[in-house]
PDB file of C-alpha atoms in Angstrom:
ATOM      1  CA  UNK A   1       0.000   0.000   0.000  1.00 54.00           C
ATOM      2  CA  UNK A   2       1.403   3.038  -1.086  1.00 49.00           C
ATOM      3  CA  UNK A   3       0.827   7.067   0.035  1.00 51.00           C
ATOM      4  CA  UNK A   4       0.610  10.118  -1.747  1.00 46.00           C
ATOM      5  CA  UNK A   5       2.535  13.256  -0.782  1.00 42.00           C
ATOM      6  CA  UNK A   6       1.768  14.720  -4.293  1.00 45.00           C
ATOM      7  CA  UNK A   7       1.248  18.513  -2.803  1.00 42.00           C
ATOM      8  CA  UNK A   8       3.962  20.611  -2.424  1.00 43.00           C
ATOM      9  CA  UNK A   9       4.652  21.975   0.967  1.00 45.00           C
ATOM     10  CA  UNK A  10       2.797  25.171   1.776  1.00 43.00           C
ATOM     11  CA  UNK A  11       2.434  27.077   4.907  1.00 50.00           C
ATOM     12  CA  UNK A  12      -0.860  26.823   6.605  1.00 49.00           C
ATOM     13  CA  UNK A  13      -1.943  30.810   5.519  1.00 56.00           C
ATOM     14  CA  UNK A  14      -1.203  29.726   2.152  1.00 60.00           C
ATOM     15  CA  UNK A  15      -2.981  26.750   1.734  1.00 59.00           C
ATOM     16  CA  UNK A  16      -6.253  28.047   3.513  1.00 67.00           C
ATOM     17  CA  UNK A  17      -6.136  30.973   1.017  1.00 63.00           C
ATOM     18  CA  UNK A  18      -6.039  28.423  -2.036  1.00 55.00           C
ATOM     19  CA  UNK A  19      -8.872  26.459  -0.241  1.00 56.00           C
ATOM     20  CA  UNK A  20     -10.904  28.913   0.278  1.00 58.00           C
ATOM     21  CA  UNK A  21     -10.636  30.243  -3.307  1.00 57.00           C
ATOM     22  CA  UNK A  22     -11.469  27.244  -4.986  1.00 57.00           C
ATOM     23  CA  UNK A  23     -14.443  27.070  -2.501  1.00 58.00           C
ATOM     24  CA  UNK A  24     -15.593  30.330  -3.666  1.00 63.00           C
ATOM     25  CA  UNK A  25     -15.473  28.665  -7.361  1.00 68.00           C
ATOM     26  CA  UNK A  26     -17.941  25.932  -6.812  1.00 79.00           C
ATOM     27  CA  UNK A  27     -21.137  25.994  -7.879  1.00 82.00           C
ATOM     28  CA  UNK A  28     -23.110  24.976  -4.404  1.00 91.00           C
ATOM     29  CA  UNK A  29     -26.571  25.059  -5.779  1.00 92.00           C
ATOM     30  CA  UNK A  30     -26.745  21.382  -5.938  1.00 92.00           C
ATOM     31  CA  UNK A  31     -26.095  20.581  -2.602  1.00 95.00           C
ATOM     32  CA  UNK A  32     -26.927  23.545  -0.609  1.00 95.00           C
ATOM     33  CA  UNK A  33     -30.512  22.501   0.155  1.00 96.00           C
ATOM     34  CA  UNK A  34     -29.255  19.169   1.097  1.00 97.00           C
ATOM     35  CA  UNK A  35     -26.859  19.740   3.052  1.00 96.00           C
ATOM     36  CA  UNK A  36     -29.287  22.464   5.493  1.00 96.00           C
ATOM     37  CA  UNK A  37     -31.818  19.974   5.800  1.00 96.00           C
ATOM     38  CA  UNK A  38     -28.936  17.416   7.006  1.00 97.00           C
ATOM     39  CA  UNK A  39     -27.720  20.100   9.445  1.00 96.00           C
ATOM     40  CA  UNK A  40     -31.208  20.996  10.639  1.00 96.00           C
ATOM     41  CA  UNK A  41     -31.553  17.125  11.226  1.00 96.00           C
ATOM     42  CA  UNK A  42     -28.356  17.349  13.410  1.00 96.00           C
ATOM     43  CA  UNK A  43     -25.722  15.947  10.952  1.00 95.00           C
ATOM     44  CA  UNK A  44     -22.891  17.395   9.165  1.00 91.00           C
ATOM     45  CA  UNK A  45     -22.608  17.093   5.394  1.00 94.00           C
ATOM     46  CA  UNK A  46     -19.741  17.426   3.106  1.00 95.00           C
ATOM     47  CA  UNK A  47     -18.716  21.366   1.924  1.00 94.00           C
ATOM     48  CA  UNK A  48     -19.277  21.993  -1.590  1.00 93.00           C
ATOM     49  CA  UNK A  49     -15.578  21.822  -2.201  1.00 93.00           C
ATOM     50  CA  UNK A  50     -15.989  18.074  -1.197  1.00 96.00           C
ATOM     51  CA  UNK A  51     -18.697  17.444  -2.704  1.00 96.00           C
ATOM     52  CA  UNK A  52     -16.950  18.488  -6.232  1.00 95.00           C
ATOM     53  CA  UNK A  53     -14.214  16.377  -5.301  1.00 96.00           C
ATOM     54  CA  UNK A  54     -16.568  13.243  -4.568  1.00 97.00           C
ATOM     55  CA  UNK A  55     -18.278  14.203  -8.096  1.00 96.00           C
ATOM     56  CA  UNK A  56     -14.776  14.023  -9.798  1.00 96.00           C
ATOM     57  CA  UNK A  57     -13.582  11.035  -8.522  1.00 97.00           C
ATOM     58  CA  UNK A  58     -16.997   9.169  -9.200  1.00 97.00           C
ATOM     59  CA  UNK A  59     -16.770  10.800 -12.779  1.00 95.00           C
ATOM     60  CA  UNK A  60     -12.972   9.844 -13.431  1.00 95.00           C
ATOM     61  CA  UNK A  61     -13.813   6.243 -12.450  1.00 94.00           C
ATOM     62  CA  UNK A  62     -17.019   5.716 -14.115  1.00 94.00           C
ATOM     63  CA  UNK A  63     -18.580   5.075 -11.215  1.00 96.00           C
ATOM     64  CA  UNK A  64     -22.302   3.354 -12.005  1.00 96.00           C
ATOM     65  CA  UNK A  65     -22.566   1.423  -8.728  1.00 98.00           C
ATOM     66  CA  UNK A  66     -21.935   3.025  -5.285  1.00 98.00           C
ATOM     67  CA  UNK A  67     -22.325   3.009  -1.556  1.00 98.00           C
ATOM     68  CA  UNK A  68     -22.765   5.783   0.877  1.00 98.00           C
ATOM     69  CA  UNK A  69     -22.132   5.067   4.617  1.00 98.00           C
ATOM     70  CA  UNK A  70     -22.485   8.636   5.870  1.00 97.00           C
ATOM     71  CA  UNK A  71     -25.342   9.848   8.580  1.00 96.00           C
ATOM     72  CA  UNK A  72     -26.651  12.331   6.065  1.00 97.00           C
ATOM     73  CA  UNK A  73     -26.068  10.497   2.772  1.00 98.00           C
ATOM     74  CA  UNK A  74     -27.670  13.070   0.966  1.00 98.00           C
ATOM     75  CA  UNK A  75     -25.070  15.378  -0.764  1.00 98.00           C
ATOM     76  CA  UNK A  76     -22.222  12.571  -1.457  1.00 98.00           C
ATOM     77  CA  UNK A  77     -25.385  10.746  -2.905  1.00 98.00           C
ATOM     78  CA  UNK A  78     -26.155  13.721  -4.887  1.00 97.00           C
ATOM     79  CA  UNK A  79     -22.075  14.205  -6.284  1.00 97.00           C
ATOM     80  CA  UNK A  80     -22.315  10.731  -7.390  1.00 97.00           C
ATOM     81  CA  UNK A  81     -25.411  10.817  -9.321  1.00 97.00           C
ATOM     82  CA  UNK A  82     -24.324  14.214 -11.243  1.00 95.00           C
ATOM     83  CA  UNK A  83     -20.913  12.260 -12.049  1.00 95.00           C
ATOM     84  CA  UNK A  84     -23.365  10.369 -14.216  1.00 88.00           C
ATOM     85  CA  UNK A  85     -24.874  13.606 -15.948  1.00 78.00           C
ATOM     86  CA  UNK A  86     -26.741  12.713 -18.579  1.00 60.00           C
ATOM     87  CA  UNK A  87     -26.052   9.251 -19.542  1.00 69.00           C
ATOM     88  CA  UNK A  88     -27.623   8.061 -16.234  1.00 74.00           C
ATOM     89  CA  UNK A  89     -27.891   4.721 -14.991  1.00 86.00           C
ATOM     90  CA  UNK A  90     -25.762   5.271 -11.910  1.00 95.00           C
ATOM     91  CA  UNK A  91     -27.219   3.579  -8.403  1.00 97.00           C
ATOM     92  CA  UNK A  92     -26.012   4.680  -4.624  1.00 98.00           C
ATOM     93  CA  UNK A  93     -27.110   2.251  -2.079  1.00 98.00           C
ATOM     94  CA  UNK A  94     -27.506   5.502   0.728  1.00 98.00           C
ATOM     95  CA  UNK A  95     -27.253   3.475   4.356  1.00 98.00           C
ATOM     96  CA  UNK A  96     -27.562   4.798   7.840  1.00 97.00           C
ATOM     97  CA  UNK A  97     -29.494   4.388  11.235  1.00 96.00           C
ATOM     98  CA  UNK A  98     -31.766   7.720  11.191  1.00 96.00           C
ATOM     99  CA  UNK A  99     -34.678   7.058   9.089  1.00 97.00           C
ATOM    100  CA  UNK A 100     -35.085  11.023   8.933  1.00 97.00           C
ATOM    101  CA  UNK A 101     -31.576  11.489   7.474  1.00 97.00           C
ATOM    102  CA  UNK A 102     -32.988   8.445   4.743  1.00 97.00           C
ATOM    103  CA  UNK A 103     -35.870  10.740   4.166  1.00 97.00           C
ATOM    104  CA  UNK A 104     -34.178  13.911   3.719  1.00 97.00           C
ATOM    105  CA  UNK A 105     -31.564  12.469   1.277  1.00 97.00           C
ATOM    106  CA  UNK A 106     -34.743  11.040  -0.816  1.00 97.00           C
ATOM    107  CA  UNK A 107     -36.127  14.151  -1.031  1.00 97.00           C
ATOM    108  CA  UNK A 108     -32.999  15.646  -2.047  1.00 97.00           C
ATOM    109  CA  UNK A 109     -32.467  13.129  -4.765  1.00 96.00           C
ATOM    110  CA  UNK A 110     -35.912  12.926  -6.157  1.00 96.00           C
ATOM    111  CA  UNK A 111     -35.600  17.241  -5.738  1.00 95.00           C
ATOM    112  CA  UNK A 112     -32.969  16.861  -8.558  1.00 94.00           C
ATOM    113  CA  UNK A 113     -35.001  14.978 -10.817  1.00 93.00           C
ATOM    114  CA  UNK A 114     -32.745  11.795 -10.366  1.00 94.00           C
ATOM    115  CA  UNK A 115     -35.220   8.978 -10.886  1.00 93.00           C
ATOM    116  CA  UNK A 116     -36.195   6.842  -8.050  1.00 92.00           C
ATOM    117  CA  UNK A 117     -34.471   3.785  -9.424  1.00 94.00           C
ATOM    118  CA  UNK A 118     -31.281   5.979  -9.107  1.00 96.00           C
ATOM    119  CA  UNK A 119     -30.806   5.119  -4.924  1.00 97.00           C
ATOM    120  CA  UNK A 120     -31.533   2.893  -2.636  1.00 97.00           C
ATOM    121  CA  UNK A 121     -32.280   3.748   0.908  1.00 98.00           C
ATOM    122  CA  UNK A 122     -31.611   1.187   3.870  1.00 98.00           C
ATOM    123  CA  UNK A 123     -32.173   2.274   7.159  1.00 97.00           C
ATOM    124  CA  UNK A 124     -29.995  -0.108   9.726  1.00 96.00           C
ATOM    125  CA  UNK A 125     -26.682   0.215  11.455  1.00 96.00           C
ATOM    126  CA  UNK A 126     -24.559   0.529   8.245  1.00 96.00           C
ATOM    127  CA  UNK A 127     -21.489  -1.535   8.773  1.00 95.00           C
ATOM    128  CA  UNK A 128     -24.111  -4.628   9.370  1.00 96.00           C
ATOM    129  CA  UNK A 129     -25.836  -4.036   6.436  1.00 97.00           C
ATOM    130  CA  UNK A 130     -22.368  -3.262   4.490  1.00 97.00           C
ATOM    131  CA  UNK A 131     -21.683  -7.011   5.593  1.00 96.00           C
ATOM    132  CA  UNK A 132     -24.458  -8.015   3.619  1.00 97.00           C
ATOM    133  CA  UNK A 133     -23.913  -6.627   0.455  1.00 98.00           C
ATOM    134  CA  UNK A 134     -22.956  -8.348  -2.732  1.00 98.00           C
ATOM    135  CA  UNK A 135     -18.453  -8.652  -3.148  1.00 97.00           C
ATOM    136  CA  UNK A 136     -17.142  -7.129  -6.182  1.00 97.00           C
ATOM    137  CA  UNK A 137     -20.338  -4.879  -7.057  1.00 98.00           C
ATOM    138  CA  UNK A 138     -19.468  -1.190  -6.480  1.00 98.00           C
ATOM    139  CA  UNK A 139     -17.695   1.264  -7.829  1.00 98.00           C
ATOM    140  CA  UNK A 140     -17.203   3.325  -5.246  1.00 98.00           C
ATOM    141  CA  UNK A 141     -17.635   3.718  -1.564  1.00 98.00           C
ATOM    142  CA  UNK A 142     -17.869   6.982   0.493  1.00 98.00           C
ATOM    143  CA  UNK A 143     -18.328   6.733   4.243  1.00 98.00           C
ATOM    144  CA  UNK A 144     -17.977   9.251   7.009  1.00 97.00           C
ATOM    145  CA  UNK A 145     -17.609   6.937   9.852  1.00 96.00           C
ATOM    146  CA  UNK A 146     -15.943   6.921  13.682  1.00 94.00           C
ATOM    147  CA  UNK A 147     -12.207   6.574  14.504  1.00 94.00           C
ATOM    148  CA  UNK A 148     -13.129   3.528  15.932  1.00 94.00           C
ATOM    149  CA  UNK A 149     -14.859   1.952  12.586  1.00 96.00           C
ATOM    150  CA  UNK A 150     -12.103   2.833  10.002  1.00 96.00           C
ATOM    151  CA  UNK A 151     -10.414  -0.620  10.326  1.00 95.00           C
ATOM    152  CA  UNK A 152     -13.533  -2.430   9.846  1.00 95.00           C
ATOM    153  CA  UNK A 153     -15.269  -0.225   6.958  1.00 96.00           C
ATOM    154  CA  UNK A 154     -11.553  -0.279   4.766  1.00 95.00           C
ATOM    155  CA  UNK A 155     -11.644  -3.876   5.023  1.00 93.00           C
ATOM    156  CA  UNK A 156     -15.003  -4.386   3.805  1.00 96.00           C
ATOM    157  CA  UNK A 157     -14.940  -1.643   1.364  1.00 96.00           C
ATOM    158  CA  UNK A 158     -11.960  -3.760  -0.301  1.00 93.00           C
ATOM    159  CA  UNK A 159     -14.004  -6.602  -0.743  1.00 95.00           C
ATOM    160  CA  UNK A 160     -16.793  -4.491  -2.124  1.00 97.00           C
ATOM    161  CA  UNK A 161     -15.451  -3.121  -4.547  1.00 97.00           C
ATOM    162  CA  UNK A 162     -14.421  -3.941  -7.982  1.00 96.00           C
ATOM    163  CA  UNK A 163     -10.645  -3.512  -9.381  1.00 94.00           C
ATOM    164  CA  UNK A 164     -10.191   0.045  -9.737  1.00 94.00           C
ATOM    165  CA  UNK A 165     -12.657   0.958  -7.432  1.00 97.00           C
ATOM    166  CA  UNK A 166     -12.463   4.351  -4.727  1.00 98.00           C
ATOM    167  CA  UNK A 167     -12.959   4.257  -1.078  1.00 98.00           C
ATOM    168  CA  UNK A 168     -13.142   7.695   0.055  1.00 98.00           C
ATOM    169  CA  UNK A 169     -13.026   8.533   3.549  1.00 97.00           C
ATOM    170  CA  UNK A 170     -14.542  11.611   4.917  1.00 97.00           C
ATOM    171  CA  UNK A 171     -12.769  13.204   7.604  1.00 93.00           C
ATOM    172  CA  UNK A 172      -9.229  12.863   8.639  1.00 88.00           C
ATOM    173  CA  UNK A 173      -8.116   8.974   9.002  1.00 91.00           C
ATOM    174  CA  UNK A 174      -4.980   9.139   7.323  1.00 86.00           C
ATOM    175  CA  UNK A 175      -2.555   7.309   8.044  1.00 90.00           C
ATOM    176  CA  UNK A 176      -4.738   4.387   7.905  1.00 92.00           C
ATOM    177  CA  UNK A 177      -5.082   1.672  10.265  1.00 90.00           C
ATOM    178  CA  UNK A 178      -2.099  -0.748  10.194  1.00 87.00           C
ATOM    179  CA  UNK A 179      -4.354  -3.619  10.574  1.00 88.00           C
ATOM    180  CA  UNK A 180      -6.867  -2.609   7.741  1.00 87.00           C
ATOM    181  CA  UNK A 181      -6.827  -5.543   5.252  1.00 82.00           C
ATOM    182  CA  UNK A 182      -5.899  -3.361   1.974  1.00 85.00           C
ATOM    183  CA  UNK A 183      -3.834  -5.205  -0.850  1.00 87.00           C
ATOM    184  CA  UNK A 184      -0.143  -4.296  -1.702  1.00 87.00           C
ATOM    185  CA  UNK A 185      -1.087  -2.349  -4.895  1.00 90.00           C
ATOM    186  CA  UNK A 186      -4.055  -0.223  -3.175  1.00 94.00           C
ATOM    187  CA  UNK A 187      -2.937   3.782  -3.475  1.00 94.00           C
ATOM    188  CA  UNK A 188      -3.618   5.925  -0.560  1.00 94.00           C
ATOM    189  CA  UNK A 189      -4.074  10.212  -1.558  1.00 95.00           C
ATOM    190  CA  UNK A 190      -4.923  12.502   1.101  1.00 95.00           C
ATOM    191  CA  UNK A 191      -6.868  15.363  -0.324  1.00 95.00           C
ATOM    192  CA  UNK A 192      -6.964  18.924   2.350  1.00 91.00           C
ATOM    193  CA  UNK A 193     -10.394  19.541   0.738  1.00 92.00           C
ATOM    194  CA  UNK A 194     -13.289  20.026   3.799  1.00 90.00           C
ATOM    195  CA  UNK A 195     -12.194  18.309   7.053  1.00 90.00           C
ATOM    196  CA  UNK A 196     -10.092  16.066   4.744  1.00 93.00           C
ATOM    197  CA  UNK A 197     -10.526  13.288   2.483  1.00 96.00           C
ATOM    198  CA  UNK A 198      -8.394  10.143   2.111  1.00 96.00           C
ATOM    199  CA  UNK A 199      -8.976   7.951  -1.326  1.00 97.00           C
ATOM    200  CA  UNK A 200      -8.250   5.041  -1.719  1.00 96.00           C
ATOM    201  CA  UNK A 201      -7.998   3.339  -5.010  1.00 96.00           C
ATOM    202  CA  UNK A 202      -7.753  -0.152  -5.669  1.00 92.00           C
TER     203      UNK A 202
END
């Protein structure tokens, strides 16, 4: 397993500027609505900036099949399906415990005009129900999990998902787990987008 330094070295001032000038570039209309009705709810949801970043990896890895372990799935849900854009056909299995956080990122999907065959909504403790889905059938994974659950979620995420597949990792969980069960080749980048994003790619 290898790790990405690929950014040069900035000071902190510096690389806050950069951040928050590509923020200001994003186009937040997509998510915005989303992600208040996940806060109002209680839950945090990605920033635009990570959103667009969860669009672009879904888009530069085709994804068509995809899971999203996150208490508000609704904006990563939403970034995945517009990966798709027009050609459609994409599916995000959208898994968490609150049945209102389910509801809200329904509304938010069927509120872009994403058909409802586009998601799938299972409300259950999500690493049970990740335990239960089919090996080798996603794309893509994006989960915004505990500390405590990183070990567990990278391990099943690698049996998930199909070669060339992305596990991306909301928050900051880099360096990973020694004990996560990742193969030799999988390619860990740690993106300083949000409250950070590590990717893995298989």
């Amino acid at each position: 397993m290898s790790d990405s330094s690929d950014l040069p070295a900035t000071d902190g001032s510096g690389s806050d500027a950069l951040v928050h000038r590509s923020s200001a570039l994003v186009d937040d209309s997509l998510y915005a609505s989303a992600r208040a009705e996940a806060d109002e709810l209680g839950a945090a949801s990605p920033d635009a900036l990570t959103a667009e970043t969860i669009r672009l990896i879904a888009r530069l890895n085709g994804t068509r099949a995809a899971v999203c372990i996150t208490p508000a799935p609704g904006v990563p849900a939403l970034a995945i399906l517009a990966a798709a854009g027009t050609r459609g056909g994409a599916v995000v299995t959208c898994i968490t415990d609150d049945p209102h956080h389910l509801d809200a990122a329904r509304a938010a999907v069927r509120g872009a005009g994403h058909p409802a065959s586009s998601a799938r909504y299972i409300a259950a403790r999500p690493l049970e129900v990740a335990d239960k889905l089919a090996d080798g059938a996603y794309d893509m994974v994006v989960a915004d999990v505990p500390a405590h659950s990183v070990t567990r979620l990278v391990s099943r995420s690698h049996q998930l998902l199909r070669s060339g597949g992305a596990l991306v990792l909301i928050g900051e969980h880099a360096p990973l787990p020694e004990d996560a069960d990742l193969p030799e080749h999988a390619h860990v980048t740690v993106l300083p987008v949000g409250s950070g994003l590590t990717v893995v790619t298989l």
